[in-house]
Each structure stands twice: as C-alpha cells, then as structure tokens.
Coordinates of C-alpha atoms in Angstrom, one line a residue:
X3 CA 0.0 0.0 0.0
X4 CA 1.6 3.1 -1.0
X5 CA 3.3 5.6 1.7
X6 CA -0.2 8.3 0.6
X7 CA -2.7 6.6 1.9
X8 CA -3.6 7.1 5.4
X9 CA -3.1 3.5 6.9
X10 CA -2.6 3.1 11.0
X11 CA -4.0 0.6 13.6
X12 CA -7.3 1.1 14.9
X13 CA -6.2 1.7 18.3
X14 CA -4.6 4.7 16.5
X15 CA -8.2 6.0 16.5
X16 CA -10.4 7.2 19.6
X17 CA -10.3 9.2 22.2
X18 CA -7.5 11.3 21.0
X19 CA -7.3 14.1 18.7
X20 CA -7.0 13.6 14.9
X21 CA -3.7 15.6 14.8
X22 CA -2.3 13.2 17.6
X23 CA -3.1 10.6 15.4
X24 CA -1.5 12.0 12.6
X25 CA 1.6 12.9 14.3
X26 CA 2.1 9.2 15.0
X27 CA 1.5 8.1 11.6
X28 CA 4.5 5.6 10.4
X29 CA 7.2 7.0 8.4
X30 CA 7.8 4.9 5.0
X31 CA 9.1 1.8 5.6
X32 CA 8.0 1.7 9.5
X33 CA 5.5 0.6 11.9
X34 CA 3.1 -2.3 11.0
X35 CA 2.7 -3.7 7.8
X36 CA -0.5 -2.4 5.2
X37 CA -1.8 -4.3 2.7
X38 CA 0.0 -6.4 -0.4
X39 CA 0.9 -4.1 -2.4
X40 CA 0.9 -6.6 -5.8
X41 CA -0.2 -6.4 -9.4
X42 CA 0.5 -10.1 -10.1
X43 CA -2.6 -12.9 -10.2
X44 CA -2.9 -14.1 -6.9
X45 CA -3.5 -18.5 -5.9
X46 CA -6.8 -20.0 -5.2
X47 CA -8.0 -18.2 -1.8
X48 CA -7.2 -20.2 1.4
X49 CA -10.0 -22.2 2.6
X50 CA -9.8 -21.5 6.3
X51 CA -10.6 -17.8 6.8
X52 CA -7.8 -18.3 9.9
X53 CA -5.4 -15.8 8.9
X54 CA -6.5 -14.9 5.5
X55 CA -6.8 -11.3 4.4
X56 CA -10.4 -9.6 4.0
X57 CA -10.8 -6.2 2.5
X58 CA -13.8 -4.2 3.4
X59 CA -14.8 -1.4 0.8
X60 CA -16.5 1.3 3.5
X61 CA -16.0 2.1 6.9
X62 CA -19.3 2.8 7.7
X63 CA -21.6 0.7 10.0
X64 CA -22.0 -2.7 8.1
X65 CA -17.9 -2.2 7.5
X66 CA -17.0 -1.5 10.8
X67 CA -19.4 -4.4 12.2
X68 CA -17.9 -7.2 8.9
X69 CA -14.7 -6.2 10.0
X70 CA -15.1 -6.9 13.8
X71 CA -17.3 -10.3 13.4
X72 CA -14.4 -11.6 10.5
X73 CA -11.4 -10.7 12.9
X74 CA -12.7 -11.3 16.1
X75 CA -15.0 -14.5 15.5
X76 CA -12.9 -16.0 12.6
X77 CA -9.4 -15.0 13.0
X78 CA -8.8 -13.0 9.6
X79 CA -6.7 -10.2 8.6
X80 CA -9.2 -7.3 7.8
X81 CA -8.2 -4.4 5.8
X82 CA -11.0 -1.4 5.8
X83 CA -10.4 1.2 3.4
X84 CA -13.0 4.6 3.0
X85 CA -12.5 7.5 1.1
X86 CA -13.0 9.8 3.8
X87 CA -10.2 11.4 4.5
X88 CA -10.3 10.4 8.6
X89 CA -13.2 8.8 10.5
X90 CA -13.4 11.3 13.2
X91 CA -11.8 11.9 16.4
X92 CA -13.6 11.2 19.7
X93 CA -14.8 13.8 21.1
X94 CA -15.5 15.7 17.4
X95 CA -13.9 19.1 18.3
X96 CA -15.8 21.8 17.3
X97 CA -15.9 22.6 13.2
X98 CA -14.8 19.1 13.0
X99 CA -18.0 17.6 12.1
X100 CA -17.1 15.9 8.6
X101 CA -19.8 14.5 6.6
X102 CA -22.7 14.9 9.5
X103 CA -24.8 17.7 7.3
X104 CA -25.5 14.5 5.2
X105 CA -25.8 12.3 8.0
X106 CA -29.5 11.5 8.3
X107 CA -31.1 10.5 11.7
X108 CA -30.4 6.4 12.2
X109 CA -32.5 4.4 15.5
X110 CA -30.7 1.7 16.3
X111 CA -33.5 -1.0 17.2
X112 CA -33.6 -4.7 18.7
X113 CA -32.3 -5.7 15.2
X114 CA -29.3 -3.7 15.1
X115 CA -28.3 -4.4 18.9
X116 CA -28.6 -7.9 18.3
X117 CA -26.1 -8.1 15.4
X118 CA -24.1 -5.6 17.5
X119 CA -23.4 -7.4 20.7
X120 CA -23.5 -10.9 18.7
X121 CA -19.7 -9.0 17.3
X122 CA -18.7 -9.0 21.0
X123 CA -19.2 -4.8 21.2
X124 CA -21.2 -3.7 24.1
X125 CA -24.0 -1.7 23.6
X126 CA -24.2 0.1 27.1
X127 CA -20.6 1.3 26.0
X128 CA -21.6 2.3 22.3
X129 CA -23.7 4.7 24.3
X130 CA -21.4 5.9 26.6
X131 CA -18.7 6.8 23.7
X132 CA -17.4 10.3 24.7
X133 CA -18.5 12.7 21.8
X134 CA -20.4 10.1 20.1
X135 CA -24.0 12.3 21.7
X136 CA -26.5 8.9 20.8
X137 CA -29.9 9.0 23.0
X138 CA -31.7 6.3 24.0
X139 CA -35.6 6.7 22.7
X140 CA -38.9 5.1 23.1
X141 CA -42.3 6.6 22.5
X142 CA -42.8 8.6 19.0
X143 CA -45.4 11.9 18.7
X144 CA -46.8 12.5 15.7
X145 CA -48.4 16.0 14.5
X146 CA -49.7 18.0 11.8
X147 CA -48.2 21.2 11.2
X148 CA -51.4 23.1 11.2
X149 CA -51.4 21.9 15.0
X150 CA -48.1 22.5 16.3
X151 CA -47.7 21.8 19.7
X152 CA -47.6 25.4 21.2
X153 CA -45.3 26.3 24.6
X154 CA -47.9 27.0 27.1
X155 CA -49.0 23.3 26.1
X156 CA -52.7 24.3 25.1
X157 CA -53.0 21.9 22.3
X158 CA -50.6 18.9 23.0
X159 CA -53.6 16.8 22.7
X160 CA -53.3 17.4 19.2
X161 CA -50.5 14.5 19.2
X162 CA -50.6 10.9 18.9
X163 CA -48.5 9.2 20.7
X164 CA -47.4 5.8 18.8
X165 CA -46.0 3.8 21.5
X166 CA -42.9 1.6 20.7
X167 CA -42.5 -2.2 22.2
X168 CA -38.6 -1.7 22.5
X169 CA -36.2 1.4 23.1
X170 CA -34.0 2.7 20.4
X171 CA -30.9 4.1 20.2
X172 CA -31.0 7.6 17.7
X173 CA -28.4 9.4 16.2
X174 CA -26.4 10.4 13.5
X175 CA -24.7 8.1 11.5
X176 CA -21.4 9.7 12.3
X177 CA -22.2 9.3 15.7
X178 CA -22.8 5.8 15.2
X179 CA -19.6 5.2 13.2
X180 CA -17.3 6.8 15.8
X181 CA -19.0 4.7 18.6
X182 CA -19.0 1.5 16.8
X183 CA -14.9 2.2 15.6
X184 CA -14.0 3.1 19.3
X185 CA -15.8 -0.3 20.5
X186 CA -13.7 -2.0 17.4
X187 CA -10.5 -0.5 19.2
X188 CA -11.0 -1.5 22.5
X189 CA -12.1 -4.8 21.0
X190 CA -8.8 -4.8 19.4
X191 CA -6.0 -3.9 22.0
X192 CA -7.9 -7.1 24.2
X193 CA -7.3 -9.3 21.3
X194 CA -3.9 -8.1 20.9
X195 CA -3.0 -8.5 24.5
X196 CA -4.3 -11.8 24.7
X197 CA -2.4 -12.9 21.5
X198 CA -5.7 -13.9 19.7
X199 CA -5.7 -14.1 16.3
X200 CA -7.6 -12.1 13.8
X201 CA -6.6 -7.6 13.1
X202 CA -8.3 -5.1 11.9
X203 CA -6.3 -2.5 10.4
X204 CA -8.1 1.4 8.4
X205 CA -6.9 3.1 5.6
X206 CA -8.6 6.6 5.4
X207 CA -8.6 9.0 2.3
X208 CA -8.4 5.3 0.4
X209 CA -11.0 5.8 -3.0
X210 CA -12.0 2.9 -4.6
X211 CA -11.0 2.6 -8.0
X212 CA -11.5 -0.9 -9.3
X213 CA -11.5 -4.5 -8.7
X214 CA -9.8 -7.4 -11.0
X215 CA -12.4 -10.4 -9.6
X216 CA -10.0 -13.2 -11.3
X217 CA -7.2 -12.0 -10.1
X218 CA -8.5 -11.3 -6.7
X219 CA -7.1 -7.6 -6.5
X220 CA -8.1 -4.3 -5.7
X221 CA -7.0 -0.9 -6.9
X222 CA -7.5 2.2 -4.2
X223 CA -6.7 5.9 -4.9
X224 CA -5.1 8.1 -2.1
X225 CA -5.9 11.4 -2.2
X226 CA -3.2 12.7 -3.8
X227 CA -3.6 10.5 -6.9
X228 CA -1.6 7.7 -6.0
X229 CA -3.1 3.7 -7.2
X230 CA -2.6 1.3 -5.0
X231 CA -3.5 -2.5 -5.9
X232 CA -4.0 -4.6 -2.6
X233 CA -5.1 -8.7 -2.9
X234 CA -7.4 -10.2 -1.4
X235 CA -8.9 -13.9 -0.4
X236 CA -12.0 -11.6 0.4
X237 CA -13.5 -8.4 -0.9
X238 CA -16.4 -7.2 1.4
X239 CA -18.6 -4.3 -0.2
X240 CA -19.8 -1.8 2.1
X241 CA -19.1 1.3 0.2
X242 CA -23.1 2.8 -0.2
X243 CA -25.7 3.0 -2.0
X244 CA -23.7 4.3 -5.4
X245 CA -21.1 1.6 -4.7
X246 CA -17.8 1.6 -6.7
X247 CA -17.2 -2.2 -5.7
X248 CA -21.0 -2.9 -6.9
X249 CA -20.7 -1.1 -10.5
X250 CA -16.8 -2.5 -11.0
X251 CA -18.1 -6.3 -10.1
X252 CA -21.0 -6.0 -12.4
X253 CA -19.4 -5.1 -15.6
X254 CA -17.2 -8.6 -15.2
X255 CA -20.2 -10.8 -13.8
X256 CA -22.7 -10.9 -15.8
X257 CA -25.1 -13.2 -13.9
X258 CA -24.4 -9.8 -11.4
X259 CA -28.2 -8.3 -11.9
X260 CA -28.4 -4.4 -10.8
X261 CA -31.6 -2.6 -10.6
X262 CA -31.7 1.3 -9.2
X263 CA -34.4 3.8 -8.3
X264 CA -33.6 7.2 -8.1
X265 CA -34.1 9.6 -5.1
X266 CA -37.0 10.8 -4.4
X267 CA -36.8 13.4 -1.4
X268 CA -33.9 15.3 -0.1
X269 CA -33.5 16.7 3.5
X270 CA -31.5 18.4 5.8
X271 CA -30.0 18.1 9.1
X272 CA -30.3 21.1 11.5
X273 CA -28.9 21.5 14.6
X274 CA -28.8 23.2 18.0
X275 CA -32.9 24.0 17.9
X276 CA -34.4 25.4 20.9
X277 CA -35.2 22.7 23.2
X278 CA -38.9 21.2 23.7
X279 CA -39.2 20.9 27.3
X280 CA -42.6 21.2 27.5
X281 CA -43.4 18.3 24.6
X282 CA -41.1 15.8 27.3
X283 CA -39.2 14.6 24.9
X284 CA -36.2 14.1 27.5
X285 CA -36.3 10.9 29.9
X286 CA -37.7 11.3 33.6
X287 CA -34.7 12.9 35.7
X288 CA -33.2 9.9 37.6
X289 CA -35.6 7.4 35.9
X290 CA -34.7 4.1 36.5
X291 CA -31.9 2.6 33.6
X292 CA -34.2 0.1 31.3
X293 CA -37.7 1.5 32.0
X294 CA -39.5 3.5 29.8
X295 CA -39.0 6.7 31.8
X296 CA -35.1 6.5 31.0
X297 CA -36.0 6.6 26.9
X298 CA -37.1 10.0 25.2
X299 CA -39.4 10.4 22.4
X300 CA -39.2 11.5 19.1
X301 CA -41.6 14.1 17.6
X302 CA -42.2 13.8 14.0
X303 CA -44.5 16.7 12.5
X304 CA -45.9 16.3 9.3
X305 CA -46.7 19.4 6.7
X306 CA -49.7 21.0 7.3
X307 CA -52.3 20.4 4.7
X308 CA -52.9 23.5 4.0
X309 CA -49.7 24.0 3.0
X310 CA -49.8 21.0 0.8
X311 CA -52.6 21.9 -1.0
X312 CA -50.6 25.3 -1.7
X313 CA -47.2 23.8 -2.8
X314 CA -49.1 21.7 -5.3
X315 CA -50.0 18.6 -3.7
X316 CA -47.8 15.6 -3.3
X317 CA -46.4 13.9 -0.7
X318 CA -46.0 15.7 2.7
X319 CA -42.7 16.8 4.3
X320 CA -41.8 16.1 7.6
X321 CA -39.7 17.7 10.4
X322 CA -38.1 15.3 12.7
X323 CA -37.1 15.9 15.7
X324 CA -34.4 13.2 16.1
X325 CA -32.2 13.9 19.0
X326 CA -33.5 15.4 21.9
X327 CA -30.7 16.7 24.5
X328 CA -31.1 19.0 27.5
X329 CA -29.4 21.8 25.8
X330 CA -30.2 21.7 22.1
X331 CA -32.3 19.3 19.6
X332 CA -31.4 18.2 16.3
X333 CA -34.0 17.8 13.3
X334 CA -33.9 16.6 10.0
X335 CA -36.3 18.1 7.4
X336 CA -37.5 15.7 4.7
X337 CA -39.7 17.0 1.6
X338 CA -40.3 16.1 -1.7
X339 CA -37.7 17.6 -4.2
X340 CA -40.4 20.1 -5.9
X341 CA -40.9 21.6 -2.3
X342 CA -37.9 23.1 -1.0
X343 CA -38.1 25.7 -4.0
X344 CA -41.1 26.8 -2.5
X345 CA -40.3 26.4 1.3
X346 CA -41.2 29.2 3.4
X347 CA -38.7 28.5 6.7
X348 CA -38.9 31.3 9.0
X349 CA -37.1 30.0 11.7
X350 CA -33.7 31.9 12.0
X351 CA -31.6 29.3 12.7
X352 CA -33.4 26.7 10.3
X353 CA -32.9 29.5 7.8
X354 CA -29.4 29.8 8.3
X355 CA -28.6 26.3 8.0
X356 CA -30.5 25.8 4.9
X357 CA -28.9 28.7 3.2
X358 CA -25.6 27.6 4.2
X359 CA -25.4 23.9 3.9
X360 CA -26.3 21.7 1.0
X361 CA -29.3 19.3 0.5
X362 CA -29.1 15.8 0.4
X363 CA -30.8 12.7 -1.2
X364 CA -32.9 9.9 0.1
X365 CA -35.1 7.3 -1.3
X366 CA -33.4 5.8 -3.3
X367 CA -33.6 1.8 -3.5
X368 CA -30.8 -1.1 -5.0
X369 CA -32.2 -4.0 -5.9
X370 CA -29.5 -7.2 -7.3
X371 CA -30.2 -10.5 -8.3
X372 CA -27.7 -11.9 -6.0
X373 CA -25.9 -10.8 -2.9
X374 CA -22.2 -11.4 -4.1
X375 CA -19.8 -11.7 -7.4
X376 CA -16.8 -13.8 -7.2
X377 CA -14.9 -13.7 -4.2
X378 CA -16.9 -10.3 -3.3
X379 CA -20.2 -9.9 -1.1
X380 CA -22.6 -7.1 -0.9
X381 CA -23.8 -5.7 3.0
X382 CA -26.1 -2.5 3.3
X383 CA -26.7 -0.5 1.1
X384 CA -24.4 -1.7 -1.6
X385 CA -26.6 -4.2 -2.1
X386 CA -30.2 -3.6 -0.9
X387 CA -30.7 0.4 -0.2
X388 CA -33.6 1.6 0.8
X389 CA -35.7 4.4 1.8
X390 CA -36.1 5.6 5.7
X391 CA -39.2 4.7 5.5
X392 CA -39.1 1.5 7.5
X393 CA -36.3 2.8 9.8
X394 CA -34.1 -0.3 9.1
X395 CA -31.7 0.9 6.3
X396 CA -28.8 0.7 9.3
X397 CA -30.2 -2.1 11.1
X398 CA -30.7 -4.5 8.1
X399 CA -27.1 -3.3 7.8
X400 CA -25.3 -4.5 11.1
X401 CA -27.3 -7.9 10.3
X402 CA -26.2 -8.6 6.9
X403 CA -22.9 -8.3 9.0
X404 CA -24.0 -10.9 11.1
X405 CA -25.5 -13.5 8.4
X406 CA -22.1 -13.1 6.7
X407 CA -20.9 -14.0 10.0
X408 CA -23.3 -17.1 10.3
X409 CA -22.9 -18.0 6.7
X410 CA -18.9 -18.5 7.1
X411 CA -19.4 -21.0 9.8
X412 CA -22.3 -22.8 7.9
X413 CA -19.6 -23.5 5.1
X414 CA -17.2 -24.2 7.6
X415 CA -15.0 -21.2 7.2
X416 CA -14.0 -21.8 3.5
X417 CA -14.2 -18.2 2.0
X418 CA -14.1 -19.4 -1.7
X419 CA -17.8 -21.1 -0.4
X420 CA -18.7 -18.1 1.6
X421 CA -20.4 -15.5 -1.4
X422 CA -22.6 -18.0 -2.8
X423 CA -23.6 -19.1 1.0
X424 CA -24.0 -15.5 1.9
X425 CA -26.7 -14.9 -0.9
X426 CA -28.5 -18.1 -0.1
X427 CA -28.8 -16.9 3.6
X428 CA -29.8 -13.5 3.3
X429 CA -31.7 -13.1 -0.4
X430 CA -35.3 -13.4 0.7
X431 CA -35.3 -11.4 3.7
X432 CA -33.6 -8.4 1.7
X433 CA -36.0 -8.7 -1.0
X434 CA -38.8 -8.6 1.3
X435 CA -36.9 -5.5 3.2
X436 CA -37.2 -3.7 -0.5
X437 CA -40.7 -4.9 -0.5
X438 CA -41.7 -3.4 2.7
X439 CA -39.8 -0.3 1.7
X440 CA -42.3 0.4 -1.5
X441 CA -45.1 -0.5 0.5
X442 CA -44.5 1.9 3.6
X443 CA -43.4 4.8 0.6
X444 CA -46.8 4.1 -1.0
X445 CA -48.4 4.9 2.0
X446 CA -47.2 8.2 2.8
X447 CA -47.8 9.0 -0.5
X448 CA -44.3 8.5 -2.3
X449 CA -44.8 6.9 -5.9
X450 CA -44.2 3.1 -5.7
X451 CA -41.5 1.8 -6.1
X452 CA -41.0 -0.9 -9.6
X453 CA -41.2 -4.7 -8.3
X454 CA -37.6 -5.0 -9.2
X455 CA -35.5 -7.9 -9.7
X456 CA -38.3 -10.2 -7.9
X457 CA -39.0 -7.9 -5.0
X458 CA -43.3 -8.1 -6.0
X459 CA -45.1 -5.5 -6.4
X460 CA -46.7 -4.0 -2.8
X461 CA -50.4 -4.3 -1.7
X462 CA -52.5 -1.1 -2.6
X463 CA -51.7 1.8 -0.1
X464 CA -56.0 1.8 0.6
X465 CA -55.9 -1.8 1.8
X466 CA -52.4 -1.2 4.2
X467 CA -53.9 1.9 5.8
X468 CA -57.1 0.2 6.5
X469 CA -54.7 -2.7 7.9
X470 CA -52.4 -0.7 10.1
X471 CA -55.7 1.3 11.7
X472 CA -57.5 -1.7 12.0
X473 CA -54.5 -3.1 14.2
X474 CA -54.1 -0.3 16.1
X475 CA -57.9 0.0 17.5
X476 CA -57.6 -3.6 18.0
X477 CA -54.5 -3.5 19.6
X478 CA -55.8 -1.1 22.0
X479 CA -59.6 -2.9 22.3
X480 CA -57.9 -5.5 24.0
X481 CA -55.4 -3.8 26.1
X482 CA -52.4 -5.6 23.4
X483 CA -53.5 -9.0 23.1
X484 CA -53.6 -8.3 19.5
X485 CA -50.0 -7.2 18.7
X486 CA -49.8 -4.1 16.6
X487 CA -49.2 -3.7 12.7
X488 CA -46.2 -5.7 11.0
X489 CA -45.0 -1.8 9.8
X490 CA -44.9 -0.7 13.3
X491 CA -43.2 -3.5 14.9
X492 CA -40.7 -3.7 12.0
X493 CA -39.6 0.1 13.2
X494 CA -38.6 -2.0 16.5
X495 CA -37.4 -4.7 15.0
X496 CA -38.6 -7.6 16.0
X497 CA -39.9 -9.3 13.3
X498 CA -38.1 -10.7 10.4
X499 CA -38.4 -9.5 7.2
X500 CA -39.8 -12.2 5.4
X501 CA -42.0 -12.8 8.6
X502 CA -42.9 -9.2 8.4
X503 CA -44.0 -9.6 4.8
X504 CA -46.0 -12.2 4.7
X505 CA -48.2 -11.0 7.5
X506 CA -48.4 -7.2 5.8
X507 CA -49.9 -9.5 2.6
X508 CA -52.2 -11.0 4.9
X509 CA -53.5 -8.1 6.8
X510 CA -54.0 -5.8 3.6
X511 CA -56.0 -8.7 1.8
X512 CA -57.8 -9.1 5.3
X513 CA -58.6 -5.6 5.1
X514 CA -59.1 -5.3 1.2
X515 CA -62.1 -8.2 2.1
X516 CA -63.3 -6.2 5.0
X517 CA -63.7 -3.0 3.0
X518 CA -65.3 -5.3 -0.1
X519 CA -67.8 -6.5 1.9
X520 CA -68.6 -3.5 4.1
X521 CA -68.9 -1.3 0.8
X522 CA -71.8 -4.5 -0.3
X523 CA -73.1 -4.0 3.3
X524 CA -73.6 -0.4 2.2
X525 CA -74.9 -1.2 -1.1
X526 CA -77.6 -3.7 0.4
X527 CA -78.7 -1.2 3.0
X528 CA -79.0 1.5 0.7
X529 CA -80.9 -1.3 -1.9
X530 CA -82.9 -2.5 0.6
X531 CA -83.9 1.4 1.9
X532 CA -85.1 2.2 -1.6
X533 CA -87.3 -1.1 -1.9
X534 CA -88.8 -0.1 1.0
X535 CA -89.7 3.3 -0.2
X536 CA -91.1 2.1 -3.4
X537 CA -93.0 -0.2 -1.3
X538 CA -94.5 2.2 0.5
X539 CA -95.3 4.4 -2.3
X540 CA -97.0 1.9 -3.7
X541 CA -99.4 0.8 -1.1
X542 CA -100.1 4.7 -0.9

C-alpha cells in the first residue's frame, strides 16, 4: 500500500485528537505492515478464513461491524479502506463535524443491537462513547403542522403518541460510526494483549477505484492520486448505496443483476434547535436505567395540509425531531424535491442552515439479483438500499454483517464457499426489506417503487392503511393481546423481514375483504332502503 494513503491501527483512533493521530503516523518503511501491495494474479483463496486477508470497501456501519465479526469470530486479517479522508476523532472538536450535514437521523432498534453485541461490542458502552451524543428513545409523537404543539402546552392533545414495544438508540450516523470504531478499538487492543488471532487495520482518504475479480485484487486511490493495488482472499462491499465495488463487479459478472431507483426526497440536518421541554421529549430525571421513563421520544410533524394543497399537492414533508438533548435538539427536514423551491422557513436558525449547507438525497432503492460476485459480497446499502421509510436501512445493515458471520461458519470457514452461501442466507429477507420499503413509501404518499429484480409489487396503499388502523384500535380494544401492525413493529425490530411480509400481505388482503364487503353492506342497506320506499309508495 503506498506511503499516501492514510493507513494506521485502529487503536490509532479514539479518544485522542485527529492531529495526535496523525503525528504518529509511520514514516515509509515503518510501523506495522498495510496491505500487499501486488499487481500479479494471486492462488486460489485459502480455505480456512484463519489468517486470510479480507478487505472491506466502506468504513461505515456494516464495514466496521464485517470487520469486527471476521477478525474477532474468525481470525482473519481485515483491511478497511474509506474514502474519507479520517473517521473522526472522539470527542468531534468543534468545526470538525465531517460529513454529519449528510448524515440523516439512524435508530438503532432490537435488530441492530442484536447483530451488535453478537460481534462481541457492548452496547451500554456504544452509548457511553465520549463525543459520540446517541440517545436512548422510546415513545414517538406524531403532528400536523397546522397543529403544532404550542409552549404554554394548550393543544398537546393534538399529538398521537405511537408507543414503541422496544427502546432505540438515535443518532447520526457519524455518531454511530465513531462509537462502533471506538468499541472496534477496545475490542482490538484485548485481542492483541491476549495474542488472539484475527486484526483489523483502516486506511482513510483510500477511494475505490476498481476491482480485478480473477485476479483477486483491488485498486485504491489516495488522495493525492496515487493507485494502489492490494489482494485479497475476500472483498467485502460496504461502500453505499452508489457503490464503486458494486458497478466494478457488475461489468465482469454478468449473472451480477443491478436494478436502481432514483431519489425521491432530499433533507437536511439542523442542529442546536431550541429545546422542547414542555413536549417531554427528555427521559424522567433519575428514571430508573431500562424503564421507559429512562428513553425519550421522538416528535415527527408532518406538513400541514394546508400548506400541501398550496405547494401543489404531493407527498408531505416532515420535520423530525431526532435527537433530543437538554441543551439543544437536532432535526432533520425531509420534503419532496419540488418543495424546497417553494419552502417558506422562518425559523432563524433553520434559515441559516439551509442557506448555508447543502441538501441531500434519500429514497433511493438497489435491488441485485444476487448478494455477491466472485470472491466479493454485498452488505447494506451496496446491495439492498432503501428508503427511511421503515427505519431499518442501518439495522438491516449490522445484520447482513452478522448472516455473513453465520454464513462462514455454515460453510465451515471456506471463504471461496462463503459468497454464494452468503446470498442463499440472506436473499429473501432483503427482498422482502425492499418490498416493505415500497409499501411503507406508498403509503405516505411517495410513488411506488417498480417490483424490481423479484421484489413483488406492494399491496394497494388503501388496503395497508385500512390494515395498520384496524390493528391499532384492535391493539388497544384489547389492552395488546392483538400485537400491533407488521410496519410498526418492524420500526422496533422484532420481526423478520420475510416474517414481516407475509403478515403485511395478509393483513392488507384481510382488510381489502373487509372494506369489499362492508362497501356490499352499504350497497344492500342503501338497496334495501329504496325497496322499502317504493313499497310504501305503492301501497299509498
């Protein structure tokens, strides 16, 4: 690996400032080794993964979470590589924020924690990251934005309160990155002291710039414009939903299908609001740890519709209120593209940071016919992006880190096995993720999403919304005996995706029968209403 590319062990990372980092950086020549550097064909891959060399393509969360499940649980030599040019200190120093304007609000549910300690990383501690500023939340409040809750409190009856089965933890996914890479570090040094096998090693400011499948060899760009070609018994793809590793695999694998929807809403991140203390969206003062009293809400507020009606119809934007903290709150504001042209924001500060920072894109879905290429596999977005719809873009994520996991000890630990195992494990359940996805946008009014490389197309957005009410009332007739919705407890994840599925095809064609017969019910009471009148007008 050439001399350019920021490369230094993990533990390099952390609690200390970047330029402390930096100033330790090996010289050429010194400190631990990078990558091969190597041009040349490389052997048939190793069978055990015991000491073979994995390169992850992204260090954000399903590379960071790859990387710890193939070191710690299986003893290989990871290489991560990301094209930012440094992950982040811990704590951010101020002005240091890197990418977070892009960085849209992520919850962390049962799924994600799951997958996350199943690595060996503790949660508790992922929270406790200095600097990382994640927030344990519950409860979510929904309004309209004709109804905004006002200070004096007057008309906080005007929200719903959707409870949640299961906390969350919400943040930005630069927080979340940063608390997972300090966890990785810790994780690390233990190993190292203990002389177990298995390293994880970053290389920031590292672009991707193609990939020689038959060869087994990578090509990364520093940031200066130096190529690097490193080899590889493994190439893990975790580089986005516009992945390099994705687009260079396809054009040699031609079995490799690729199918892409664009964006359909962008949105903002805005920090350092006011805070909300009379909407309670902080946990009870010295609430018991675990209860609900120790998790927050969220407040999401949809556009008024009013307002919708005067931008032109469409969907309606939203203003979330992600992170609630006793001295500031952050938001994110989502709206359809045609809308922010149009925006009125009086709010100062929002104002501010709109004019100031850039919008950014979401909604945009990756469907493949297959989760891997030879000798590469796809995790996250890479290979099924999707929409924040369903709130498990990061969550489905960390667990494709932990089927990969799963798969490589089903086969054994034979790598050249691994990709094919990978796809066969986790196929269905990321189709019926992109499923849910189109079905949750066609809901709140986004255009559906196209069935896609066998994802199906979704029920119709009448019969769902029918479903999801009916589930609610009768969730709440009888006190939860009937559990809510599929949607709603996919937000908490505890349902499978396939599972999850299957019963949101049930309860919209439930509900489609419901509504069929009710409107007959109505047809034969009107019928029979107008017999009866002719009846009568005929006696008279």
């Amino acid at each position: 690996m050439a001399a350019d590319l920021l490369s230094v062990d993990s533990a390099a990372w952390g609690s200390r400032d970047l330029a402390e980092a930096l100033a330790e950086r090996p010289a050429p020549g010194e400190g631990p080794a990078a990558p091969q550097s190597s041009s040349a064909p490389r052997a048939s891959a190793p069978a055990a993964a015991a000491g073979a060399t994995v390169v992850v393509a992204g260090a954000g969360p399903a590379g960071l979470l790859a990387a710890a499940f193939l070191a710690g649980r299986h003893g290989a030599t990871v290489h991560v590589l990301d094209m930012r040019p440094h992950p982040g200190p811990i704590p951010m120093p101020p002005g240091a924020e890197d990418d977070n304007d892009r960085a849209f609000a992520l919850a962390m549910n049962s799924r994600g924690t799951a997958a996350v300690e199943a690595a060996g990383l503790d949660v508790p501690a992922l929270l406790a990251t200095p600097g990382a500023d994640l927030a344990v939340v519950r409860d979510q409040l929904l309004g309209r934005g004709d109804v905004l809750p006002q200070a004096d409190g007057k008309n906080a009856r005007a929200l719903l309160t959707v409870p949640a089965e299961r906390s969350r933890v919400v943040g930005s996914r630069q927080a979340f990155i940063r608390g997972l890479l300090h966890l990785i570090e810790q994780q690390q040094r233990q190993r190292q002291q203990a002389g177990q096998p298995g390293s994880v090693r970053f290389t920031f400011g590292a672009a991707f710039e193609g990939a020689d499948l038959a060869a087994h060899t990578a090509t990364f760009r520093s940031e200066n414009g130096v190529c690097s070609t490193v080899s590889y018994d493994l190439l893990v793809a975790a580089d986005g939903c516009w992945s390099r590793v994705r687009r260079s695999a396809a054009a040699q694998a031609p079995e490799l299908g690729v199918a892409t929807t664009p964006a359909n809403r962008q949105y903002k991140v805005i920090r350092g609001l006011p805070p909300l203390p009379h909407l309670s969206l902080l946990p009870a003062p010295g609430a018991r740890p675990g209860s609900s009293e120790a998790s927050g809400r969220l407040l999401m507020v949809t556009e008024a519709p009013a307002a919708l009606v005067a931008a032109g119809g469409g969907a309606p934007g939203t203003l979330f209120f992600s992170q609630p903290t006793p001295g500031a709150v952050t938001a994110v504001l989502t709206w359809p593209h045609k809308r922010w042209a149009a925006a009125g924001i009086t709010v100062e500060r929002m104002a501010v940071q709109l004019a100031v920072r850039p919008l950014h894109e979401t909604g945009a879905q990756v469907h493949l016919s297959q989760l891997h290429a030879p000798g590469v596999v796809f995790l996250g977005d890479a290979a099924h992006a999707v929409s924040p719809a369903t709130s498990n873009g990061m969550n489905s994520a960390l667990e494709d880190a932990l089927v990969l996991s799963q798969a490589l000890e089903a086969c054994g630990g034979d790598l050249a096995a691994l990709p094919a195992a990978y796809t066969a494990a986790r196929l269905e359940d990321a189709r019926a993720l992109l499923w849910l996805d189109g079905a949750l946008s066609a809901v709140a009014g986004r255009a559906a999403v196209p069935a896609g490389l066998g994802a199906g197309p979704p029920p119709s957005p009448r019969a769902n919304k029918l479903a999801v009410v009916a589930r609610v009332l009768l969730s709440k007739l009888t006190r939860g005996w009937v559990r809510p919705h599929a949607l709603i407890l996919l937000k908490d994840g505890s349902l499978p995706y396939a599972e999850a599925r299957c019963r949101v095809e049930r309860d919209a064609a439930l509900a489609g029968a419901a509504s069929s017969l009710g409107a007959l019910a109505v047809a034969g009471a009107a019928l029979a209403a107008l017999l009866a009148v002719g009846m009568r007008t005929l006696r008279a």
